[in-house]
XYZ file of C-alpha atoms in Angstrom:
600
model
C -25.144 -5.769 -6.273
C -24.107 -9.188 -5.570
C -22.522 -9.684 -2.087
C -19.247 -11.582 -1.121
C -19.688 -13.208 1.975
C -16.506 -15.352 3.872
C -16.427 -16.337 7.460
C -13.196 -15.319 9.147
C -10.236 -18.553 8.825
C -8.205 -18.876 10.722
C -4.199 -17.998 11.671
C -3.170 -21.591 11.411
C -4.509 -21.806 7.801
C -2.459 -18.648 7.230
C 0.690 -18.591 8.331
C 1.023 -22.268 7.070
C -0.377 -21.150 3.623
C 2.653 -22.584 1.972
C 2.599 -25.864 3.086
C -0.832 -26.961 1.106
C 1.068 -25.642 -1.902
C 2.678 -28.272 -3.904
C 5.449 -25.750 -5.174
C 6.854 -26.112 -1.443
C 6.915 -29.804 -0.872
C 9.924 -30.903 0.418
C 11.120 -27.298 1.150
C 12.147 -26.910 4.735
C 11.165 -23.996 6.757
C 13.289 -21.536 8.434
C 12.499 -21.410 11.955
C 12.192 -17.651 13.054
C 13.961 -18.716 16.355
C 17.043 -19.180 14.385
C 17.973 -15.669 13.560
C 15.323 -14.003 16.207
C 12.634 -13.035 14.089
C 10.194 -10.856 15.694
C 7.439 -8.125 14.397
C 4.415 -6.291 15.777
C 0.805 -6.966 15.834
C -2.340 -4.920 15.610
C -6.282 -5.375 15.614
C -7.986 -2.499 14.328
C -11.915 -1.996 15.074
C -13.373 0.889 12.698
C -16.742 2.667 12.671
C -17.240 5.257 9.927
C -19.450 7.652 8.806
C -19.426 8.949 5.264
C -21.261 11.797 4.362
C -21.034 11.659 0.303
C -22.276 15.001 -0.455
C -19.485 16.888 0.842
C -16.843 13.696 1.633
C -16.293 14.351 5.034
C -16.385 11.288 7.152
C -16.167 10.433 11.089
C -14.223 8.076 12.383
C -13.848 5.762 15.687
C -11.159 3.422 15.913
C -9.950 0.758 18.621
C -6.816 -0.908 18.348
C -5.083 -3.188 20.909
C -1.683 -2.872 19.585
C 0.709 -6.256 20.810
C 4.148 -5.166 21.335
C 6.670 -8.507 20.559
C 9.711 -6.670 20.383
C 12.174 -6.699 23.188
C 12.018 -3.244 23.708
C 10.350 -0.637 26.210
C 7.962 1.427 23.950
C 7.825 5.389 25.058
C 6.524 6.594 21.591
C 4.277 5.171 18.938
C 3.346 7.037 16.221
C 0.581 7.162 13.150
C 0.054 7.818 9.536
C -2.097 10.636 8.599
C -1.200 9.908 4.757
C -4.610 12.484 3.747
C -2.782 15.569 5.357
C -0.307 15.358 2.534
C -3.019 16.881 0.537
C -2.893 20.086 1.355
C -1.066 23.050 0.225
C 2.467 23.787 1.459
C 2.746 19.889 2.263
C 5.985 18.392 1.858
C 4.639 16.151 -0.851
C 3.357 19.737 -2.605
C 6.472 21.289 -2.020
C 8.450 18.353 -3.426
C 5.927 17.878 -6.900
C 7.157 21.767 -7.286
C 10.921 21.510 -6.513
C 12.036 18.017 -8.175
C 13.531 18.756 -11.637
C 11.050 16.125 -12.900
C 7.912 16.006 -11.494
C 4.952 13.305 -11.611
C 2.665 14.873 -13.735
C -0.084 13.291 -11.799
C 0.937 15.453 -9.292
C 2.744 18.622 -9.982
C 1.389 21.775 -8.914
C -1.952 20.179 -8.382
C -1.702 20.243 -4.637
C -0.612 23.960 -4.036
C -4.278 25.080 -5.741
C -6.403 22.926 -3.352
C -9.602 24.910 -1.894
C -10.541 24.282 1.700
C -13.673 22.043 0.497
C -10.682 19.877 -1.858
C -8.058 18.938 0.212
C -7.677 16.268 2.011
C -7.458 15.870 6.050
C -7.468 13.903 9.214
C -7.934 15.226 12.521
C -7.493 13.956 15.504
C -10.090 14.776 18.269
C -9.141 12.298 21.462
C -6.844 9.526 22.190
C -6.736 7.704 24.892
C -4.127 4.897 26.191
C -6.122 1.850 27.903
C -9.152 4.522 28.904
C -6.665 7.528 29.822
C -6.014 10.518 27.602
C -2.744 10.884 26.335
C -0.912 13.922 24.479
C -0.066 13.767 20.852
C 0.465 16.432 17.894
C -0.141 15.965 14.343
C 3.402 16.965 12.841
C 2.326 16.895 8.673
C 1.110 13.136 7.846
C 2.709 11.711 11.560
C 0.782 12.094 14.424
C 3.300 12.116 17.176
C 2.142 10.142 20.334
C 3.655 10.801 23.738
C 2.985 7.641 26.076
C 1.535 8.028 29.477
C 2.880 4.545 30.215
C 5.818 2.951 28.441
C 4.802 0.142 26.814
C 6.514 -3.228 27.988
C 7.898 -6.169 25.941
C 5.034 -8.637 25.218
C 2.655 -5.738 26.568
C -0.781 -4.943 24.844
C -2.279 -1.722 25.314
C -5.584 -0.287 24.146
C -5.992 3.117 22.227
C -9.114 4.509 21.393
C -8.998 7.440 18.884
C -12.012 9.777 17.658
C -11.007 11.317 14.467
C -12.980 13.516 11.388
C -11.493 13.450 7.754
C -12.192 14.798 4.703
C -11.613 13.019 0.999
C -9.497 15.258 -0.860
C -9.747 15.558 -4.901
C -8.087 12.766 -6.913
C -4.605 13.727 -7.217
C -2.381 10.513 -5.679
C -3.720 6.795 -5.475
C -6.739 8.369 -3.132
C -9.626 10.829 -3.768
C -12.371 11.554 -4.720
C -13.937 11.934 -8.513
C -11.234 10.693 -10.345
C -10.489 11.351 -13.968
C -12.824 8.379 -14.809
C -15.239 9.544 -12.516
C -15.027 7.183 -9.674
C -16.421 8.634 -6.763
C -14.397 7.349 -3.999
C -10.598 5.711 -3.692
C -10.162 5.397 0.071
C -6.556 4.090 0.222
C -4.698 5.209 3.145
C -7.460 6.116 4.259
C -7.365 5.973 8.346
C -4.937 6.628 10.893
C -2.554 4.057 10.680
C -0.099 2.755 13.570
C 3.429 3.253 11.842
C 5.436 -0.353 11.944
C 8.081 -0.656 14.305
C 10.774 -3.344 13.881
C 14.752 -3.756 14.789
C 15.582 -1.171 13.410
C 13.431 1.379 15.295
C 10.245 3.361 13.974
C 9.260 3.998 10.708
C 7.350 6.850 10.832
C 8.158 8.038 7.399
C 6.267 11.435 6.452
C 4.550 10.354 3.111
C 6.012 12.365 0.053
C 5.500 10.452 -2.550
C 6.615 7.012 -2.382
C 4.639 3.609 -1.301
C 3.966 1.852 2.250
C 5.035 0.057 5.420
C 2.373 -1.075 8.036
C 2.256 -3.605 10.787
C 0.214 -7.035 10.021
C -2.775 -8.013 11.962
C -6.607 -7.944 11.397
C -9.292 -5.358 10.656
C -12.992 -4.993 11.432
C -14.622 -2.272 9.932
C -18.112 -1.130 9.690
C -18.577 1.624 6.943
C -22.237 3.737 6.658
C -22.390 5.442 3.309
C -25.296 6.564 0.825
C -27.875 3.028 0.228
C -26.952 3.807 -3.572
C -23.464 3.498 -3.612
C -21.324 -0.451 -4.392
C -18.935 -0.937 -2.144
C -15.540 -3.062 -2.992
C -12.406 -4.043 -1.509
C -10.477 -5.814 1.251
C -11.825 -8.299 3.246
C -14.890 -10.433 2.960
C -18.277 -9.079 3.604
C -20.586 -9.866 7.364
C -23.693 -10.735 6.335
C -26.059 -8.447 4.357
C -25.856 -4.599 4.773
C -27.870 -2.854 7.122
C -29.962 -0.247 6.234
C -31.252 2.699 8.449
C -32.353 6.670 7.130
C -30.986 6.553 3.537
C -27.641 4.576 4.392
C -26.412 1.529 4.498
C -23.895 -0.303 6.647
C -21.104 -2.974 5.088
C -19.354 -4.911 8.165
C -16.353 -6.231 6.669
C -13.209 -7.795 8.317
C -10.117 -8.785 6.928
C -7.402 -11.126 8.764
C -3.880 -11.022 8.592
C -3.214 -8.200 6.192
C -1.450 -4.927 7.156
C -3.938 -2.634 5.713
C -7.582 -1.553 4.414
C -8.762 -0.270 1.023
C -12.201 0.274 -0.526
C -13.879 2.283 -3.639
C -17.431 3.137 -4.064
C -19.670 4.397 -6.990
C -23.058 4.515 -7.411
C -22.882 3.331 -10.442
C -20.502 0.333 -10.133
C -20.973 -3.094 -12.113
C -20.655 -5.885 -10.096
C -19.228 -9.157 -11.516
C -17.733 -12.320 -9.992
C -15.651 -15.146 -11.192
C -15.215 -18.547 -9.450
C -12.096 -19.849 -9.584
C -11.983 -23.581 -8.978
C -10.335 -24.458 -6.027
C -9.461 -20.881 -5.744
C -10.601 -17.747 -4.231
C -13.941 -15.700 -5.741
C -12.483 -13.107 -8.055
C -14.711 -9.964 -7.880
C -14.735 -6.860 -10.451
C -16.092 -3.288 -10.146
C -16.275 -0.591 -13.083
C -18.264 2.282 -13.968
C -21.525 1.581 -16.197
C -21.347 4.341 -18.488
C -18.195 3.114 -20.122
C -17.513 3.277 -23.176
C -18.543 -0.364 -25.043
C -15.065 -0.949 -25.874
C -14.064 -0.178 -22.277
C -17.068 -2.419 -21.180
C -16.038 -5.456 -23.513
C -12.765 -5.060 -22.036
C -14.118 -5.813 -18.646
C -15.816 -8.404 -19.635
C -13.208 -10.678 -20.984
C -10.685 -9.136 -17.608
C -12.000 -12.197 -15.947
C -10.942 -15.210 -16.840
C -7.606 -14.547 -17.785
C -6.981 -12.493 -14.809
C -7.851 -16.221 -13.276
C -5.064 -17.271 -14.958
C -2.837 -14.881 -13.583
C -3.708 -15.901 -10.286
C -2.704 -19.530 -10.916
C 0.329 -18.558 -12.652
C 1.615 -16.352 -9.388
C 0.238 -19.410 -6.899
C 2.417 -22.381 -8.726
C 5.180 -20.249 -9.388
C 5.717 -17.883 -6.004
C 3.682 -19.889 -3.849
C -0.407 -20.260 -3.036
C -2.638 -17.227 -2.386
C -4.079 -17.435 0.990
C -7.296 -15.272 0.859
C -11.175 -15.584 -0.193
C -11.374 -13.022 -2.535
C -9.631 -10.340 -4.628
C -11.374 -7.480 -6.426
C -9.947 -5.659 -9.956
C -11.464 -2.013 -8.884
C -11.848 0.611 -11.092
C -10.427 4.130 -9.367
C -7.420 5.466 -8.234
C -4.736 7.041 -10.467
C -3.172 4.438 -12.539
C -2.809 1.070 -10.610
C -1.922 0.734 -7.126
C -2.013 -2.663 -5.226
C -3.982 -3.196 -1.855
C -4.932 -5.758 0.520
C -6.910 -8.153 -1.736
C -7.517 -5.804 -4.036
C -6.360 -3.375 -6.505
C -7.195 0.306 -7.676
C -6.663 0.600 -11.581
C -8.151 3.257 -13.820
C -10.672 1.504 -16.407
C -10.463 3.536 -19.929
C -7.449 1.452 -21.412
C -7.088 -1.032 -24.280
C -7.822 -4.499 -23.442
C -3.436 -5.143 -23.436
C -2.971 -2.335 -21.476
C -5.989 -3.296 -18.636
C -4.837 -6.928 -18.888
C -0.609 -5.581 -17.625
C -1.840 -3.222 -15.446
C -3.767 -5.785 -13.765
C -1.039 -8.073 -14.101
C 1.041 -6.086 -12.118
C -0.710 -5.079 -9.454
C -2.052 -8.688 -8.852
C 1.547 -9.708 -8.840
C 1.990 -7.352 -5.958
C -0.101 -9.189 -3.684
C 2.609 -11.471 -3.980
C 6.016 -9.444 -3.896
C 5.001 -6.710 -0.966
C 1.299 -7.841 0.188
C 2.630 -11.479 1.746
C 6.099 -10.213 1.613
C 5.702 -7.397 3.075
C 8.747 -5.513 2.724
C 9.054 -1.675 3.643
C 8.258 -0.179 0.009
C 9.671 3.322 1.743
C 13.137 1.807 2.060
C 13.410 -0.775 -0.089
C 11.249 0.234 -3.254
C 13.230 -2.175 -5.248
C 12.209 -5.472 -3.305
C 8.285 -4.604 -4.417
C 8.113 -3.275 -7.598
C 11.392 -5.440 -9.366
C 10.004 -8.531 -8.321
C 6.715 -7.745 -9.113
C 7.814 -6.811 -12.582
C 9.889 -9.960 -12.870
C 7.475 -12.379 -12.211
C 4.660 -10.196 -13.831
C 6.399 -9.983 -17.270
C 6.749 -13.939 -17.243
C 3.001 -14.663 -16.759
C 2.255 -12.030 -19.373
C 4.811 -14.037 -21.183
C 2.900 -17.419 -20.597
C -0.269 -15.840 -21.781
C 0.689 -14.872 -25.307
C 1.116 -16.995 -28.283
C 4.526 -15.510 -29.267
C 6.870 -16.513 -26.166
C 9.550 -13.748 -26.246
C 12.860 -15.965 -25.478
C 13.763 -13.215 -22.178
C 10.321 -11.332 -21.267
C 12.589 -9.146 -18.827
C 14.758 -7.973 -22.005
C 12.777 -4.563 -21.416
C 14.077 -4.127 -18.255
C 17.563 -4.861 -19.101
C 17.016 -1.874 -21.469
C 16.131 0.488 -18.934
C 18.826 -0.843 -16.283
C 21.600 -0.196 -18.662
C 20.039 2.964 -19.731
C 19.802 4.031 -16.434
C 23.792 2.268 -15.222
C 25.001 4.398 -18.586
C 23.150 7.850 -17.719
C 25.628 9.167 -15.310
C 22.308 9.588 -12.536
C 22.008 6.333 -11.277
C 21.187 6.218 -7.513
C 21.862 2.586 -5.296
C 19.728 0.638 -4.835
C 19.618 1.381 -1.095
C 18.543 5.050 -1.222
C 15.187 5.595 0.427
C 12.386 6.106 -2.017
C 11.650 9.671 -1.099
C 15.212 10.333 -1.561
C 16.058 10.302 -5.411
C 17.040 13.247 -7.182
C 14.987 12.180 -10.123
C 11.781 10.695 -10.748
C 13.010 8.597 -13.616
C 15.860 7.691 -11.763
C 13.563 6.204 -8.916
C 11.451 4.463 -11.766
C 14.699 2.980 -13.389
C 15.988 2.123 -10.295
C 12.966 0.428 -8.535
C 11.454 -1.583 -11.722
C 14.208 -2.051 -14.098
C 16.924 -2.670 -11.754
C 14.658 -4.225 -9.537
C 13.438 -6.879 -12.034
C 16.989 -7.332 -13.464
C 18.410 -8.259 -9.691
C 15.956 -11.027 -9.431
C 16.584 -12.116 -13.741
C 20.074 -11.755 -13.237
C 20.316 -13.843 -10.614
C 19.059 -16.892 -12.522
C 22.063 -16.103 -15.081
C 24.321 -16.642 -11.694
C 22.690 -19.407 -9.934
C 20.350 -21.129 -12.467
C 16.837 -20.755 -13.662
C 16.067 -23.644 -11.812
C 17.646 -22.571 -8.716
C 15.810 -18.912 -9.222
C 13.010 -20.770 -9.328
C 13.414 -22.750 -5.530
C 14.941 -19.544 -4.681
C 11.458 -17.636 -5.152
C 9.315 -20.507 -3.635
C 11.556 -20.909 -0.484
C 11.376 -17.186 0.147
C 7.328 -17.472 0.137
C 7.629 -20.220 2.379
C 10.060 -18.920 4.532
C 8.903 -15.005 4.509
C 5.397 -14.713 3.754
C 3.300 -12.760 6.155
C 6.230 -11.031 7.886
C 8.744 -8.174 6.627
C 11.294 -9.812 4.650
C 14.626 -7.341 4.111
C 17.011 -7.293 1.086
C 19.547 -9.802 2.605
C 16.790 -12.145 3.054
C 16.271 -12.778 -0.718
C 20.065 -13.932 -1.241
C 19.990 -15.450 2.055
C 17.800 -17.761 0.719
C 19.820 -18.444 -2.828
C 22.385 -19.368 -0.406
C 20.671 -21.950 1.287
C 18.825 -23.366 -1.627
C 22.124 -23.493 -4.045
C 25.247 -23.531 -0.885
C 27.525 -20.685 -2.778
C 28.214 -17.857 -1.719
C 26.817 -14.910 -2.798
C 26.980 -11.404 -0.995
C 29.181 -10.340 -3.429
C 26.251 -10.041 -5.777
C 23.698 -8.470 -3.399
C 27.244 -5.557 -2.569
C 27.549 -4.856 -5.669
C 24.374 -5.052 -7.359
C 22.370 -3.218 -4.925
C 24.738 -1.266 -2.445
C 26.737 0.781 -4.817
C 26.169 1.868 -8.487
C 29.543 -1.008 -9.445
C 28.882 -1.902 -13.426
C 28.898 -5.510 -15.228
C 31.294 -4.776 -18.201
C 33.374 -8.246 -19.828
C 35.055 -8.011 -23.132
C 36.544 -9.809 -25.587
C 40.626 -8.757 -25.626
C 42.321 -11.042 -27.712
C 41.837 -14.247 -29.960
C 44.830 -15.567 -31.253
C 44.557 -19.261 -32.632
C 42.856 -21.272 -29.841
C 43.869 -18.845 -27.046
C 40.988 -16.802 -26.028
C 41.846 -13.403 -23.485
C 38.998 -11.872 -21.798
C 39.065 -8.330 -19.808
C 36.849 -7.341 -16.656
C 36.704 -3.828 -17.339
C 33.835 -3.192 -15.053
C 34.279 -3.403 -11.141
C 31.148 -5.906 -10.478
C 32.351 -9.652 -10.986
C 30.169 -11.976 -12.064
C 30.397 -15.747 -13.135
C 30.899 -15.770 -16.983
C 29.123 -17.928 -19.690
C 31.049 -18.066 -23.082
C 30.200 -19.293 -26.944
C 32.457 -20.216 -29.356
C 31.875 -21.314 -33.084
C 34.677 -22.692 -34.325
C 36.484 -22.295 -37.852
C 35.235 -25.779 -38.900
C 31.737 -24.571 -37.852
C 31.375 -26.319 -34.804
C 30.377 -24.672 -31.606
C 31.428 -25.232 -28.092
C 29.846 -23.434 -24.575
C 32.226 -22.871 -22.131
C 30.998 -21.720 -18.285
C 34.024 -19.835 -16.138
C 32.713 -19.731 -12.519
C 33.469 -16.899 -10.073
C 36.124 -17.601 -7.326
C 34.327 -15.863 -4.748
C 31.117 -17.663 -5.674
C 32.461 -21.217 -4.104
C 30.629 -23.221 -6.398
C 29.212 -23.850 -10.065
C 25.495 -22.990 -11.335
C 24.132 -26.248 -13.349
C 25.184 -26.102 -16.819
C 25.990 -28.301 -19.636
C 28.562 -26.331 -20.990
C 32.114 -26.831 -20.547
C 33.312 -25.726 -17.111
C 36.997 -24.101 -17.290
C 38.896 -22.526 -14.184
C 37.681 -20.052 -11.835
C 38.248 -15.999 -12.237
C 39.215 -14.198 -9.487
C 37.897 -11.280 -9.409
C 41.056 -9.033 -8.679
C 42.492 -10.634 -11.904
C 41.395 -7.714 -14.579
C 42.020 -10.577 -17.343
C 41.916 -14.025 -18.317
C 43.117 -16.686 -20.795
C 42.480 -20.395 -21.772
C 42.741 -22.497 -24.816
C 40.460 -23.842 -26.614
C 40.182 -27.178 -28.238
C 40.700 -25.649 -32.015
C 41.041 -22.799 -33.827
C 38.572 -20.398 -33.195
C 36.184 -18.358 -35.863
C 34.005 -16.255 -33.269
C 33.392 -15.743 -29.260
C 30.291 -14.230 -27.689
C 29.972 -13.640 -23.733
C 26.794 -14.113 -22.246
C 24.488 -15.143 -26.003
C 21.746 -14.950 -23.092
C 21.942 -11.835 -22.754
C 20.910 -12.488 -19.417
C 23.863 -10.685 -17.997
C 23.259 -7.333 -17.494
C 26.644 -5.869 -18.824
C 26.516 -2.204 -19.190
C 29.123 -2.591 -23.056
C 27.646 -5.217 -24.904
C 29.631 -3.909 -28.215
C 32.887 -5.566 -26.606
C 31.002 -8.902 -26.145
C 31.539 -10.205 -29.188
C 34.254 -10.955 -31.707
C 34.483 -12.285 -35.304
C 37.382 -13.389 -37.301
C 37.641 -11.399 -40.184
């Protein structure tokens, strides 16, 4: 096994990540003391214990929690995601009463055995050396303060816990369908975030992750055989001691912990220049395809790296591992969990995307429970264009895929907004439509409305100005606004607060005079392409009232639309042969066979 070992940076390299990135020069910073910006802090200190022939583990944890919020703390609460593992757990109960189920999950739970489910127990917790109460209520363990904890206040609590791994069913286990022994994500009792508005001690379901940000030490003792991989970087050599060995890792700044393990893990590393170390664990006994398809993950997965850094902003950290386990792909601290049997295209997306999430939820960390969208539509976005920028054949809109699904999805008669909590959707699909399609077409879409090279500030400022805290929906037009000046909550209403459609058609061409309907109750800015009947061609650009201002274009700009105005009419220079709305196709408009009209 070859060893990654990184001293600990420091905070001040961090948090100013962005300004060492070139992408950001000239790009002024939003002060947090100009809208009050506050969050939590924690240092976790981990000893564990795994016993790998029946996957039970013990656990001792310190963490000096830092409370920065203005508020008198009389509760705090913690994760105990392994619980949901269990028969009669909400997340069982929900696999076996949704209409449409994952079918990683389904019934899968509900036939757990005692030695296959998954648990952690709480034995003792004590407040700054005094016991306190608490009860585990499903995945939350409820905490019931002995002394309230003050603004700027920290406070000590020391907690003795067991756990067992349960089987493979959900992002964690153990002996997955590839045969990875161990996926410990979510993993440990973790402190549920608290921020303005209140606790989020979400029971987990389902859906994704929201934790607080500060830095982890962690000393793990598990079988001398087995490769260890994951977040953080590595103290020193292992220790050895009665057939086990113990890895001291510590990670700073992130907002949680993941590892895998396998005795039977490859190793390999990849230097990037002037980059971090990239590091990449799969099973031996693959398949040689499977193997060859390792082998080659490396240097374009380099690549991707760069691509995300110049285009979102610089990646902060020492390392990053590609780790074979898990379910599928799930993104982590510095690290991802992917399953390894896959063509070389499909290994390269998958790792794609979940690399792209370090970017769009790891250093942005929104709340994945609440806003789903924020993660995984971004993360598609810009994944799909660095796919894009790796293949010969550039497809003109990467993100046309998504579009597909959105309208699908706007045209099904289920969609959801995009504000319903993730746990909350009365479909699976419609989640999945929702949260990546959707998702991806918000940020695409917005381009169409403000520029592509105003997207592209857009995205760069929000890094700059939002990395390492908890960014919220607002936040992302909130910054269009200040990079661009218009005005543009009317897009974030409609778009993501209610299920309002995009639908613009052609009514009438008579001559010269052109008539155009809004049929659908979302406005949007309009872009317009006539051929004439001479054959020339003329773009014409009709900006939104409500907008207060004009995206860069080179086509012809014409008088505003209001939006209460269901049509409107202008002339031409000359006769006209044929009129398209949006030939981008970057508009997301639900009707696209009223788009477009021909003379006959």
């Amino acid at each position: 096994m070859k060893h990654f070992i990184f001293s600990l940076f420091s905070f001040l390299v961090l948090s100013s990540c962005g300004a060492s990135n070139p992408s950001t020069k000239g790009i002024t910073k939003v002060a947090d003391s100009i809208n009050g910006y506050w969050q939590q802090h924690v240092d976790y200190s981990m000893d564990i214990d795994m016993d790998v022939n029946n996957y039970q583990y013990k656990g001792k944890q310190k963490l000096v929690y830092t409370n920065n919020s203005p508020d008198v703390l009389n509760r705090v609460y913690y994760h105990l995601f392994f619980n949901a593992f269990q028969p009669g757990s909400e997340m069982d109960v929900r696999s076996r009463t949704i209409k449409d189920p994952s079918p990683k999950i389904a019934d899968r739970i509900s036939k757990l055995q005692p030695n296959e489910i998954g648990y952690i127990k709480v034995n003792g917790l004590k407040q700054n050396g005094t016991s306190i109460s608490y009860e585990t209520v499903g995945t939350v363990l409820e905490v019931k303060l002995n002394q309230p904890i003050q603004p700027g206040e920290k406070v000590t609590f020391d907690m003795d816990f067991d756990a067992q791994v349960p089987v493979q069913i959900r992002r964690s286990g153990r002996d997955n369908e590839e045969g990875v022994a161990l996926s410990m994500s979510q993993w440990y009792p973790k402190l549920a975030e608290y921020d303005d508005e209140g606790w989020h001690a979400d029971p987990y379901i389902g859906r994704e992750f929201h934790g607080v940000w500060g830095n982890f030490d962690v000393k793990l003792t598990i079988d001398k055989n087995y490769v260890v991989g994951g977040t953080g970087y590595l103290q020193g050599e292992p220790t050895k001691k009665s057939g086990k060995k113990t890895h001291h890792f510590k990670a700073p700044n992130v907002h949680d912990f993941t590892w895998a393990a396998d005795p039977d893990f490859i190793h390999d590393t990849f230097q990037m220049p002037n980059g971090p170390l990239l590091h990449f664990y799969y099973k031996k006994d693959l398949e040689q395809a499977y193997l060859d398809n390792w082998k080659k993950l490396p240097a374009e997965t380099a690549k991707l790296m760069d691509f995300f850094s110049t285009h979102v902003g610089q990646y902060p950290y020492k390392q990053y591992s590609v780790i074979q386990g898990g379910d599928g792909g799930m993104e982590y601290a510095m690290c991802t969990l992917i399953t390894g049997k896959r063509k070389y295209g499909s290994l390269l997306g998958v790792t794609a995307h979940e690399l792209a999430h370090t970017w769009f939820q790891f250093l942005l960390a929104s709340n994945e429970s609440k806003h789903e969208w924020m993660d995984e539509g971004f993360t598609s976005y810009i994944s799909a264009l660095a796919m894009n920028s790796l293949k010969d054949d550039k497809n003109p809109n990467p993100l046309s895929g998504s579009y597909r699904g959105y309208i699908g999805l706007a045209n099904s008669g289920y969609e959801q907004p995009l504000t319903t909590h993730s746990d909350r959707y009365k479909f699976n699909q419609v989640y999945g439509a929702a949260a990546y399609s959707k998702g991806a077409v918000f940020l695409a879409q917005l381009g169409y409305v403000i520029g592509d090279d105003n997207l592209d500030k857009t995205i760069k400022k929000y890094f700059y100005d939002f990395s390492f805290k908890h960014p919220k929906p607002f936040d992302i037009i909130r910054t269009a606004e200040r990079v661009t000046d218009f005005e543009l909550d009317w897009y974030f209403i409609d778009f993501a607060q209610t299920t309002n459609t995009i639908d613009y058609g052609i009514n009438t061409v008579e001559g010269n005079t052109i008539t155009l309907d809004r049929i659908g109750l979302m406005p949007m800015p309009i872009d317009l392409s006539v051929t004439y009947t001479d054959g020339t061609t003329e773009d014409f650009y009709i900006p939104l009232q409500m907008m207060r201002g004009e995206k860069p274009t080179s086509a012809t700009i014409i008088n505003d639309w209001a939006w209460a105005m269901p049509t409107y009419s202008f002339d031409a220079k000359k006769a006209v042969k044929s009129v398209e709305i949006d030939h981008s196709k970057m508009m997301a408009d639900v009707n696209r066979a009223n788009n477009v009209f021909t003379l006959e």
